[in-house]
Amino acid sequence: MICMRICFVTKGTLHEFSERENPPSDVVCFSFHALGNVSYERELSGETNLFEDVAILSKEQKNVVVCGCYTDARGVKRKSVVVAERGHILGVSDMVNRIDGAEFRCGAGVKIFQTSAGKIGIVVAEDLYFPQVIQTLSVCGAEVVLCVFGELTDGLEQTLMRAHSFLYGVPVCVCAFGYAEAADIGGKLRFSSPQSPCVYDLEREQEYHLVETRLRGFSRRQKNTF
């Protein structure tokens, strides 16, 4: 069984993590606390270098870094996740669902990142509440889904994480403020910890089954009969 070692960092900043000795891993996953607010305008002008810090950390660690942040594009605020590998920014994924006119706007499209560690599907914050997001990532070939979340509620996110893993046949991991957890494709909780950093060796499992369904309609009549 092929394993992916994931280091979850649920407390402290990116800078604090980079200054200490950390366990070796294939992927390092931070929640939104690590970068905080990121202005695209200030990043492009060189006033800040937060995305560059993510890339540098991935180069120093020689792995993949997944980091949550709150992005600002000329006043349009979004919950986002930046992904970097060995010194290169692979891309940014935004939350695609906005609930009841919340402060953070929705982005467009879910993303899978092809990395040396495997195909990583990203779920941003409350997108975990929408099954079609995880279903899309699974259908498109994600080998693992990483959800970067904020504050967990009383068991709701864990229930959804386990249900999505079972329904869509892909391991789902959640990295939130002060807590990390993971479920396997059988819907079983395989890992949970309040420690930061904490390491989990995720087994990448892929099972395929033939599912048949009977539906009314879809008549096979010849075209000339219509």
XYZ file of N, CA and C in Angstrom:
678
model
N 0.835 -1.193 0.000
C 0.000 0.000 0.000
C 0.874 1.249 0.000
N 0.623 2.176 -0.911
C 1.399 3.406 -0.995
C 0.885 4.393 0.045
N 1.812 4.997 0.795
C 1.443 5.940 1.847
C 1.860 7.355 1.480
N 1.095 8.307 1.966
C 1.419 9.720 1.842
C 1.527 10.277 3.260
N 2.710 10.713 3.649
C 2.888 11.263 5.002
C 2.492 12.734 5.002
N 1.477 13.064 5.797
C 0.962 14.430 5.876
C 1.255 15.005 7.249
N 1.851 16.188 7.277
C 2.096 16.915 8.527
C 1.059 18.028 8.627
N 0.194 17.959 9.628
C -0.834 18.976 9.842
C -0.307 20.011 10.842
N -0.431 21.282 10.484
C -0.025 22.367 11.377
C -1.272 23.180 11.693
N -1.797 22.992 12.890
C -3.083 23.596 13.248
C -2.950 24.803 14.172
N -1.708 25.139 14.528
C -1.466 26.306 15.390
C -0.182 26.995 14.939
N -0.101 28.291 15.190
C 1.116 29.024 14.874
C 1.172 29.458 13.423
N 2.168 30.294 13.115
C 2.307 30.859 11.779
C 3.253 30.033 10.926
N 3.249 30.345 9.656
C 4.160 29.702 8.716
C 5.607 29.971 9.114
N 5.882 31.191 9.512
C 7.240 31.581 9.908
C 7.685 30.790 11.140
N 6.815 30.655 12.128
C 7.164 29.903 13.338
C 7.464 28.447 13.013
N 6.691 27.866 12.110
C 6.920 26.481 11.713
C 8.267 26.324 11.015
N 8.601 27.275 10.145
C 9.825 27.169 9.352
C 11.084 27.327 10.191
N 10.959 27.930 11.372
C 12.130 28.191 12.207
C 12.520 27.017 13.089
N 11.652 26.002 13.200
C 11.984 24.876 14.057
C 12.191 23.605 13.232
N 12.764 22.610 13.875
C 12.976 21.330 13.206
C 11.668 20.555 13.201
N 11.290 20.057 12.039
C 9.994 19.402 11.890
C 10.162 17.997 11.329
N 9.177 17.129 11.580
C 9.260 15.756 11.072
C 9.204 15.731 9.559
N 9.923 14.813 8.902
C 9.862 14.705 7.442
C 8.461 14.311 6.984
N 8.036 14.839 5.841
C 6.694 14.546 5.337
C 6.653 14.776 3.839
N 5.628 14.226 3.206
C 5.388 14.463 1.782
C 4.588 15.741 1.558
N 3.700 16.023 2.510
C 2.820 17.198 2.416
C 2.755 17.871 3.776
N 2.839 19.198 3.785
C 2.591 19.977 4.998
C 1.326 20.788 4.760
N 0.357 20.670 5.665
C -0.938 21.334 5.491
C -1.207 22.284 6.655
N -1.426 23.554 6.337
C -1.715 24.587 7.329
C -3.169 25.039 7.200
N -3.751 25.444 8.328
C -5.073 26.058 8.275
C -4.918 27.549 7.975
N -5.993 28.334 8.133
C -5.991 29.735 7.729
C -5.129 30.633 8.611
N -4.766 30.154 9.796
C -3.986 30.976 10.718
C -2.571 31.256 10.213
N -2.047 30.384 9.356
C -0.628 30.421 8.993
C -0.243 31.677 8.223
N -1.086 32.098 7.270
C -0.801 33.291 6.472
C -1.700 34.459 6.817
N -2.931 34.166 7.213
C -3.876 35.238 7.496
C -4.344 35.917 6.231
N -4.313 37.258 6.205
C -4.821 38.026 5.079
C -3.740 38.243 4.024
N -4.096 38.005 2.763
C -3.165 38.189 1.648
C -3.817 39.100 0.610
N -3.197 40.244 0.344
C -3.675 41.167 -0.686
C -2.927 40.876 -1.984
N -3.676 40.531 -3.040
C -3.035 40.281 -4.326
C -2.307 41.530 -4.827
N -2.905 42.694 -4.602
C -2.297 43.940 -5.066
C -0.949 44.177 -4.394
N -0.887 43.961 -3.088
C 0.367 44.172 -2.361
C 1.390 43.084 -2.699
N 0.908 41.863 -2.974
C 1.812 40.786 -3.378
C 2.463 41.122 -4.724
N 1.666 41.604 -5.682
C 2.177 41.913 -7.009
C 3.115 43.117 -7.005
N 2.871 44.059 -6.093
C 3.727 45.247 -6.015
C 5.012 44.993 -5.222
N 5.090 43.849 -4.558
C 6.285 43.521 -3.785
C 6.262 44.016 -2.355
N 5.144 44.614 -1.916
C 5.042 45.088 -0.533
C 5.034 43.916 0.450
N 4.420 42.813 0.036
C 4.421 41.596 0.846
C 4.912 40.429 0.008
N 5.345 39.374 0.683
C 5.872 38.196 -0.014
C 5.356 36.913 0.633
N 4.070 36.905 0.945
C 3.513 35.778 1.679
C 3.471 34.508 0.835
N 3.049 34.615 -0.415
C 3.043 33.444 -1.289
C 4.474 32.947 -1.540
N 5.399 33.885 -1.637
C 6.799 33.508 -1.817
C 7.298 32.723 -0.605
N 6.841 33.112 0.593
C 7.233 32.387 1.813
C 6.752 30.942 1.770
N 5.558 30.740 1.214
C 5.026 29.382 1.072
C 5.908 28.574 0.120
N 6.279 29.195 -0.998
C 7.131 28.525 -1.981
C 8.504 28.203 -1.384
N 9.067 29.149 -0.634
C 10.383 28.930 -0.019
C 10.335 27.776 0.972
N 9.260 27.721 1.771
C 9.132 26.624 2.728
C 9.068 25.283 2.014
N 8.320 25.216 0.911
C 8.227 23.957 0.167
C 9.585 23.564 -0.415
N 10.405 24.550 -0.753
C 11.751 24.261 -1.261
C 12.652 23.754 -0.146
N 12.563 24.401 1.016
C 13.389 24.002 2.161
C 12.999 22.615 2.670
N 11.691 22.345 2.683
C 11.203 21.061 3.189
C 11.279 19.961 2.124
N 11.459 20.373 0.853
C 11.506 19.449 -0.281
C 10.229 18.617 -0.373
N 9.108 19.320 -0.283
C 7.818 18.631 -0.330
C 6.732 19.563 -0.846
N 5.488 19.191 -0.597
C 4.330 19.993 -1.003
C 3.809 20.743 0.218
N 3.518 22.015 0.050
C 2.950 22.824 1.136
C 1.567 23.316 0.714
N 0.577 23.045 1.549
C -0.812 23.466 1.324
C -1.176 24.423 2.445
N -1.557 25.642 2.096
C -1.726 26.662 3.141
C -2.973 27.506 2.908
N -3.819 27.583 3.925
C -5.013 28.412 3.847
C -4.701 29.879 4.055
N -5.544 30.749 3.496
C -5.372 32.191 3.679
C -6.675 32.896 3.289
N -6.749 34.179 3.625
C -7.886 35.010 3.233
C -7.381 35.998 2.182
N -7.775 35.803 0.931
C -7.258 36.643 -0.143
C -8.166 37.841 -0.399
N -7.538 38.913 -0.853
C -8.249 40.161 -1.152
C -7.827 40.618 -2.540
N -8.781 40.609 -3.485
C -8.525 41.076 -4.841
C -9.322 42.360 -5.061
N -8.690 43.497 -4.753
C -9.333 44.807 -4.884
C -10.673 44.868 -4.154
N -10.667 44.423 -2.920
C -11.850 44.485 -2.075
C -12.734 43.254 -2.111
N -12.486 42.345 -3.046
C -13.251 41.094 -3.107
C -12.502 40.052 -2.274
N -13.088 39.695 -1.148
C -12.420 38.794 -0.216
C -12.898 37.354 -0.411
N -11.938 36.437 -0.367
C -12.259 35.022 -0.525
C -11.453 34.189 0.452
N -12.019 33.027 0.790
C -11.239 32.018 1.496
C -10.516 31.187 0.445
N -9.200 31.063 0.607
C -8.395 30.446 -0.435
C -7.362 29.504 0.154
N -6.810 28.659 -0.716
C -5.722 27.753 -0.342
C -4.657 27.823 -1.427
N -3.421 28.120 -1.028
C -2.309 28.161 -1.974
C -1.519 26.861 -1.848
N -1.102 26.323 -2.982
C -0.362 25.062 -3.015
C 0.979 25.301 -3.698
N 2.063 24.850 -3.054
C 3.406 24.996 -3.608
C 4.152 23.684 -3.487
N 5.109 23.488 -4.393
C 5.937 22.280 -4.348
C 7.369 22.611 -4.734
N 8.296 22.281 -3.846
C 9.738 22.424 -4.098
C 10.111 23.769 -4.712
N 9.555 24.830 -4.136
C 9.919 26.181 -4.544
C 9.032 26.825 -5.583
N 8.000 26.124 -6.062
C 7.130 26.661 -7.112
C 5.673 26.710 -6.630
N 5.009 27.833 -6.898
C 3.582 27.938 -6.611
C 2.820 27.187 -7.699
N 2.054 26.167 -7.310
C 1.276 25.393 -8.281
C -0.056 26.051 -8.594
N -0.584 26.811 -7.638
C -1.853 27.483 -7.890
C -2.577 27.842 -6.603
N -3.711 28.501 -6.765
C -4.563 28.915 -5.645
C -5.971 28.422 -5.916
N -6.570 27.803 -4.911
C -7.949 27.314 -5.016
C -8.839 28.125 -4.072
N -9.990 28.586 -4.567
C -10.916 29.393 -3.759
C -12.146 28.581 -3.361
N -12.769 28.978 -2.260
C -14.054 28.405 -1.875
C -15.075 28.749 -2.960
N -15.844 27.766 -3.404
C -16.741 27.984 -4.544
C -18.202 28.158 -4.149
N -18.514 28.069 -2.862
C -19.900 28.232 -2.409
C -19.972 29.318 -1.342
N -20.863 30.253 -1.544
C -21.092 31.340 -0.585
C -22.468 31.138 0.033
N -22.537 31.139 1.350
C -23.782 30.834 2.054
C -24.416 32.110 2.606
N -25.661 32.393 2.181
C -26.454 33.500 2.713
C -25.707 34.830 2.716
N -25.032 35.140 1.640
C -24.382 36.444 1.519
C -23.286 36.689 2.529
N -22.538 35.649 2.888
C -21.459 35.784 3.857
C -20.380 36.735 3.353
N -19.492 37.135 4.268
C -18.458 38.119 3.949
C -17.571 37.685 2.792
N -17.217 36.405 2.758
C -16.277 35.924 1.762
C -17.014 35.478 0.501
N -16.570 35.992 -0.638
C -17.210 35.706 -1.920
C -16.752 34.348 -2.442
N -17.504 33.840 -3.417
C -17.169 32.538 -3.989
C -16.235 32.699 -5.182
N -15.386 31.694 -5.361
C -14.512 31.656 -6.520
C -15.141 30.809 -7.606
N -14.323 30.345 -8.545
C -14.840 29.556 -9.660
C -14.001 28.303 -9.849
N -14.645 27.142 -9.736
C -13.982 25.886 -10.068
C -13.182 25.273 -8.943
N -13.329 23.963 -8.765
C -12.504 23.224 -7.814
C -11.257 22.727 -8.541
N -10.203 22.437 -7.771
C -8.922 22.111 -8.391
C -8.284 20.862 -7.803
N -7.619 20.123 -8.683
C -6.769 19.004 -8.298
C -5.348 19.361 -8.705
N -4.403 19.171 -7.789
C -3.011 19.493 -8.065
C -2.209 18.207 -8.222
N -1.555 18.087 -9.372
C -0.679 16.948 -9.644
C 0.666 17.233 -8.992
N 1.022 16.428 -7.980
C 2.266 16.633 -7.245
C 3.059 15.335 -7.192
N 4.283 15.445 -6.709
C 5.113 14.255 -6.540
C 4.541 13.327 -5.479
N 3.717 13.877 -4.586
C 3.099 13.072 -3.532
C 1.830 12.386 -4.007
N 1.275 12.833 -5.137
C 0.031 12.284 -5.664
C -0.906 13.385 -6.107
N -2.084 12.991 -6.586
C -3.087 13.959 -7.033
C -3.911 14.418 -5.826
N -3.734 15.697 -5.476
C -4.358 16.242 -4.269
C -5.518 17.151 -4.653
N -6.724 16.783 -4.212
C -7.893 17.630 -4.410
C -8.060 18.550 -3.215
N -8.350 19.816 -3.472
C -8.454 20.809 -2.402
C -9.909 21.203 -2.177
N -10.329 21.149 -0.906
C -11.645 21.657 -0.500
C -11.400 22.821 0.454
N -12.022 23.954 0.179
C -11.783 25.159 0.958
C -12.957 25.432 1.898
N -12.685 25.331 3.178
C -13.625 25.727 4.233
C -15.012 25.100 4.067
N -16.074 25.953 3.994
C -17.452 25.463 3.999
C -17.840 24.701 2.732
N -16.954 24.613 1.754
C -17.229 23.730 0.614
C -17.369 22.278 1.060
N -16.882 21.967 2.266
C -17.048 20.621 2.821
C -18.523 20.278 2.996
N -19.381 21.303 3.113
C -20.814 21.081 3.307
C -21.538 20.721 2.014
N -20.830 20.769 0.883
C -21.454 20.550 -0.414
C -20.897 19.270 -1.042
N -21.682 18.185 -1.036
C -21.184 16.887 -1.516
C -20.680 16.904 -2.950
N -21.254 17.755 -3.794
C -20.857 17.764 -5.201
C -19.396 18.176 -5.390
N -18.842 18.918 -4.420
C -17.435 19.319 -4.523
C -16.531 18.102 -4.405
N -16.756 17.281 -3.362
C -15.930 16.086 -3.178
C -16.212 15.070 -4.278
N -17.460 14.956 -4.698
C -17.801 14.043 -5.784
C -17.046 14.416 -7.060
N -16.985 15.698 -7.377
C -16.266 16.157 -8.568
C -14.778 15.829 -8.476
N -14.183 16.073 -7.325
C -12.758 15.778 -7.137
C -12.486 14.285 -7.294
N -13.378 13.458 -6.769
C -13.216 12.011 -6.870
C -13.330 11.544 -8.315
N -14.366 12.011 -9.012
C -14.578 11.616 -10.403
C -13.404 12.040 -11.279
N -12.789 13.170 -10.948
C -11.684 13.704 -11.754
C -10.323 13.141 -11.351
N -10.313 12.166 -10.428
C -9.094 11.427 -10.175
C -8.273 11.796 -8.970
N -8.810 12.598 -8.046
C -8.053 12.927 -6.840
C -7.765 11.662 -6.033
N -6.536 11.538 -5.563
C -6.150 10.391 -4.740
C -6.367 10.655 -3.258
N -6.410 11.924 -2.890
C -6.719 12.335 -1.522
C -7.335 13.722 -1.593
N -8.253 14.011 -0.669
C -8.861 15.330 -0.568
C -8.407 15.969 0.731
N -7.821 17.164 0.620
C -7.421 17.934 1.796
C -8.378 19.108 1.947
N -9.039 19.174 3.082
C -9.943 20.286 3.378
C -9.281 21.193 4.411
N -9.071 22.445 4.044
C -8.557 23.442 4.973
C -9.753 24.186 5.540
N -9.916 24.093 6.856
C -11.119 24.598 7.510
C -10.751 25.617 8.588
N -11.782 26.332 9.088
C -11.585 27.280 10.174
C -11.903 26.624 11.512
N -12.952 27.087 12.163
C -13.374 26.535 13.457
C -14.320 25.367 13.240
N -14.000 24.223 13.833
C -14.875 23.056 13.752
C -16.055 23.212 14.702
N -17.206 22.658 14.307
C -18.365 22.618 15.196
C -18.376 21.270 15.915
N -19.460 20.993 16.617
C -19.527 19.777 17.434
C -19.785 18.533 16.592
N -18.778 18.078 15.899
C -18.853 16.801 15.201
C -19.420 16.830 13.806
N -19.994 17.962 13.371
C -20.610 18.013 12.050
C -19.592 17.743 10.947
N -18.467 18.441 10.985
C -17.463 18.293 9.932
C -16.885 16.883 9.898
N -16.713 16.275 11.069
C -16.196 14.905 11.091
C -17.203 13.943 10.468
N -18.476 14.141 10.760
C -19.514 13.295 10.157
C -19.521 13.433 8.642
N -19.436 14.662 8.147
C -19.419 14.892 6.708
C -18.158 14.319 6.070
N -17.022 14.501 6.712
C -15.762 13.966 6.210
C -15.847 12.461 6.027
N -16.371 11.769 7.012
C -16.485 10.315 6.943
C -17.497 9.893 5.878
N -18.609 10.617 5.795
C -19.635 10.281 4.796
C -19.098 10.473 3.382
N -18.424 11.588 3.129
C -17.874 11.851 1.801
C -16.837 10.799 1.414
N -15.996 10.407 2.363
C -14.973 9.395 2.085
C -15.618 8.097 1.637
N -16.678 7.700 2.337
C -17.368 6.457 2.018
C -18.128 6.554 0.693
N -18.846 7.646 0.496
C -19.694 7.778 -0.686
C -18.897 7.924 -1.980
N -17.752 8.604 -1.903
C -17.026 8.938 -3.123
C -15.672 8.239 -3.231
N -15.368 7.338 -2.300
C -14.216 6.461 -2.439
C -12.869 7.149 -2.454
N -12.747 8.246 -1.699
C -11.472 8.968 -1.646
C -11.198 9.370 -0.190
N -9.978 9.166 0.310
C -9.668 9.603 1.679
C -9.833 11.113 1.808
N -10.424 11.554 2.903
C -10.626 12.978 3.146
C -9.954 13.357 4.464
N -9.157 14.420 4.435
C -8.488 14.934 5.628
C -8.930 16.370 5.865
N -9.062 16.734 7.138
C -9.454 18.092 7.504
C -8.379 18.691 8.390
N -7.916 19.887 8.026
C -6.955 20.636 8.836
C -7.634 21.926 9.260
N -7.917 22.060 10.562
C -8.671 23.199 11.071
C -7.898 23.890 12.189
N -8.472 24.938 12.749
C -7.859 25.609 13.883
C -7.784 24.644 15.061
N -6.591 24.245 15.452
C -6.402 23.447 16.654
C -6.741 21.983 16.534
N -7.049 21.493 15.317
C -7.427 20.084 15.216
C -7.260 19.582 13.793
N -6.854 18.321 13.683
C -6.728 17.669 12.380
C -7.332 16.281 12.471
N -7.911 15.796 11.358
C -8.529 14.483 11.350
C -8.570 13.943 9.926
N -8.732 12.615 9.825
C -8.730 11.976 8.507
C -9.607 10.739 8.533
N -10.242 10.447 7.382
C -11.095 9.271 7.231
C -10.667 8.495 6.001
N -10.809 7.153 6.056
C -10.456 6.319 4.912
C -11.668 6.108 4.017
N -11.482 5.355 2.917
C -12.559 5.198 1.941
C -13.705 4.339 2.466
N -13.515 3.704 3.611
C -14.602 2.969 4.236
C -15.424 3.826 5.171
N -15.074 5.123 5.273
C -15.796 6.034 6.151
C -15.354 5.964 7.596
N -14.261 5.262 7.868
C -13.778 5.125 9.243
C -12.826 6.264 9.595
N -12.950 6.763 10.820
C -12.031 7.778 11.321
C -10.693 7.108 11.619
N -9.668 7.476 10.873
C -8.357 6.852 11.017
C -7.376 7.691 11.811
N -7.652 8.987 11.926
C -6.690 9.860 12.598
C -7.398 11.095 13.122
N -7.042 11.516 14.305
C -7.502 12.795 14.844
C -6.529 13.227 15.930
N -6.226 14.514 15.971
C -5.253 15.000 16.950
C -5.384 16.506 17.149
N -5.273 16.966 18.415
C -5.232 18.398 18.699
C -3.798 18.933 18.724
N -2.823 18.051 18.550
C -1.423 18.469 18.606
C -1.025 19.188 17.321
N -0.060 20.061 17.452
C 0.454 20.778 16.279
C 1.957 20.992 16.429
N 2.741 20.511 15.463
C 2.316 19.736 14.300
C 2.024 18.280 14.665
N 1.293 17.589 13.807
C 1.038 16.163 13.977
C 1.144 15.491 12.613
N 1.546 14.240 12.606
C 1.838 13.545 11.361
C 0.940 12.322 11.208
N 0.440 12.141 9.972
C -0.412 10.997 9.666
C 0.061 10.350 8.378
N 0.252 9.031 8.409
C 0.625 8.273 7.213
C -0.653 7.762 6.546
N -1.077 8.454 5.518
C -2.319 8.133 4.833
C -2.083 7.066 3.772
N -2.902 6.020 3.810
C -2.822 4.963 2.794
C -3.699 5.357 1.614
N -3.081 5.451 0.450
C -3.826 5.823 -0.752
C -4.502 4.579 -1.323
N -5.811 4.512 -1.141
C -6.590 3.361 -1.589
C -7.491 3.772 -2.755
N -7.595 2.893 -3.719
C -8.506 3.120 -4.831
C -9.267 1.835 -5.131
N -10.574 1.905 -4.952
C -11.439 0.771 -5.253
C -12.488 1.212 -6.270
N -12.748 0.344 -7.233
C -13.763 0.627 -8.243
C -14.793 -0.494 -8.249
N -16.052 -0.124 -8.357
C -17.138 -1.099 -8.360
C -18.099 -0.782 -9.496
N -18.691 -1.828 -10.069
C -19.716 -1.653 -11.092
C -21.052 -1.434 -10.396
N -21.659 -0.285 -10.647
C -22.942 0.062 -10.035
C -23.984 0.177 -11.141
N -25.046 -0.629 -11.074
C -26.104 -0.608 -12.077
C -27.384 -0.047 -11.477
N -28.102 0.741 -12.254
C -29.332 1.380 -11.797
C -30.410 1.255 -12.862
N -31.648 0.967 -12.454
C -32.764 0.900 -13.394
C -33.500 2.235 -13.373
N -33.713 2.812 -14.578
C -34.416 4.077 -14.716
C -35.517 3.951 -15.752
N -36.612 4.649 -15.537
C -37.665 4.708 -16.537
C -37.266 5.715 -17.616
N -37.715 5.482 -18.833
C -37.386 6.391 -19.918
C -36.181 5.916 -20.704
N -35.479 6.835 -21.370
C -34.328 6.520 -22.220
C -34.705 5.459 -23.262
N -35.846 5.666 -23.908
C -36.341 4.705 -24.892
C -35.366 4.549 -26.049
N -35.233 3.307 -26.551
C -34.332 3.026 -27.664
C -35.058 3.002 -29.013
N -36.092 3.790 -29.154
C -36.824 3.841 -30.420
C -35.936 4.384 -31.536
N -36.232 3.963 -32.762
C -35.527 4.502 -33.914
C -35.873 5.973 -34.094
N -34.922 6.744 -34.624
C -35.110 8.179 -34.771
C -36.335 8.524 -35.627
N -36.603 7.676 -36.663
C -37.692 8.018 -37.574
C -39.064 7.836 -36.934
N -39.126 7.320 -35.724
C -40.413 7.143 -35.043
C -40.791 8.362 -34.229
N -39.892 9.347 -34.107
C -40.189 10.522 -33.309
C -40.946 11.541 -34.142
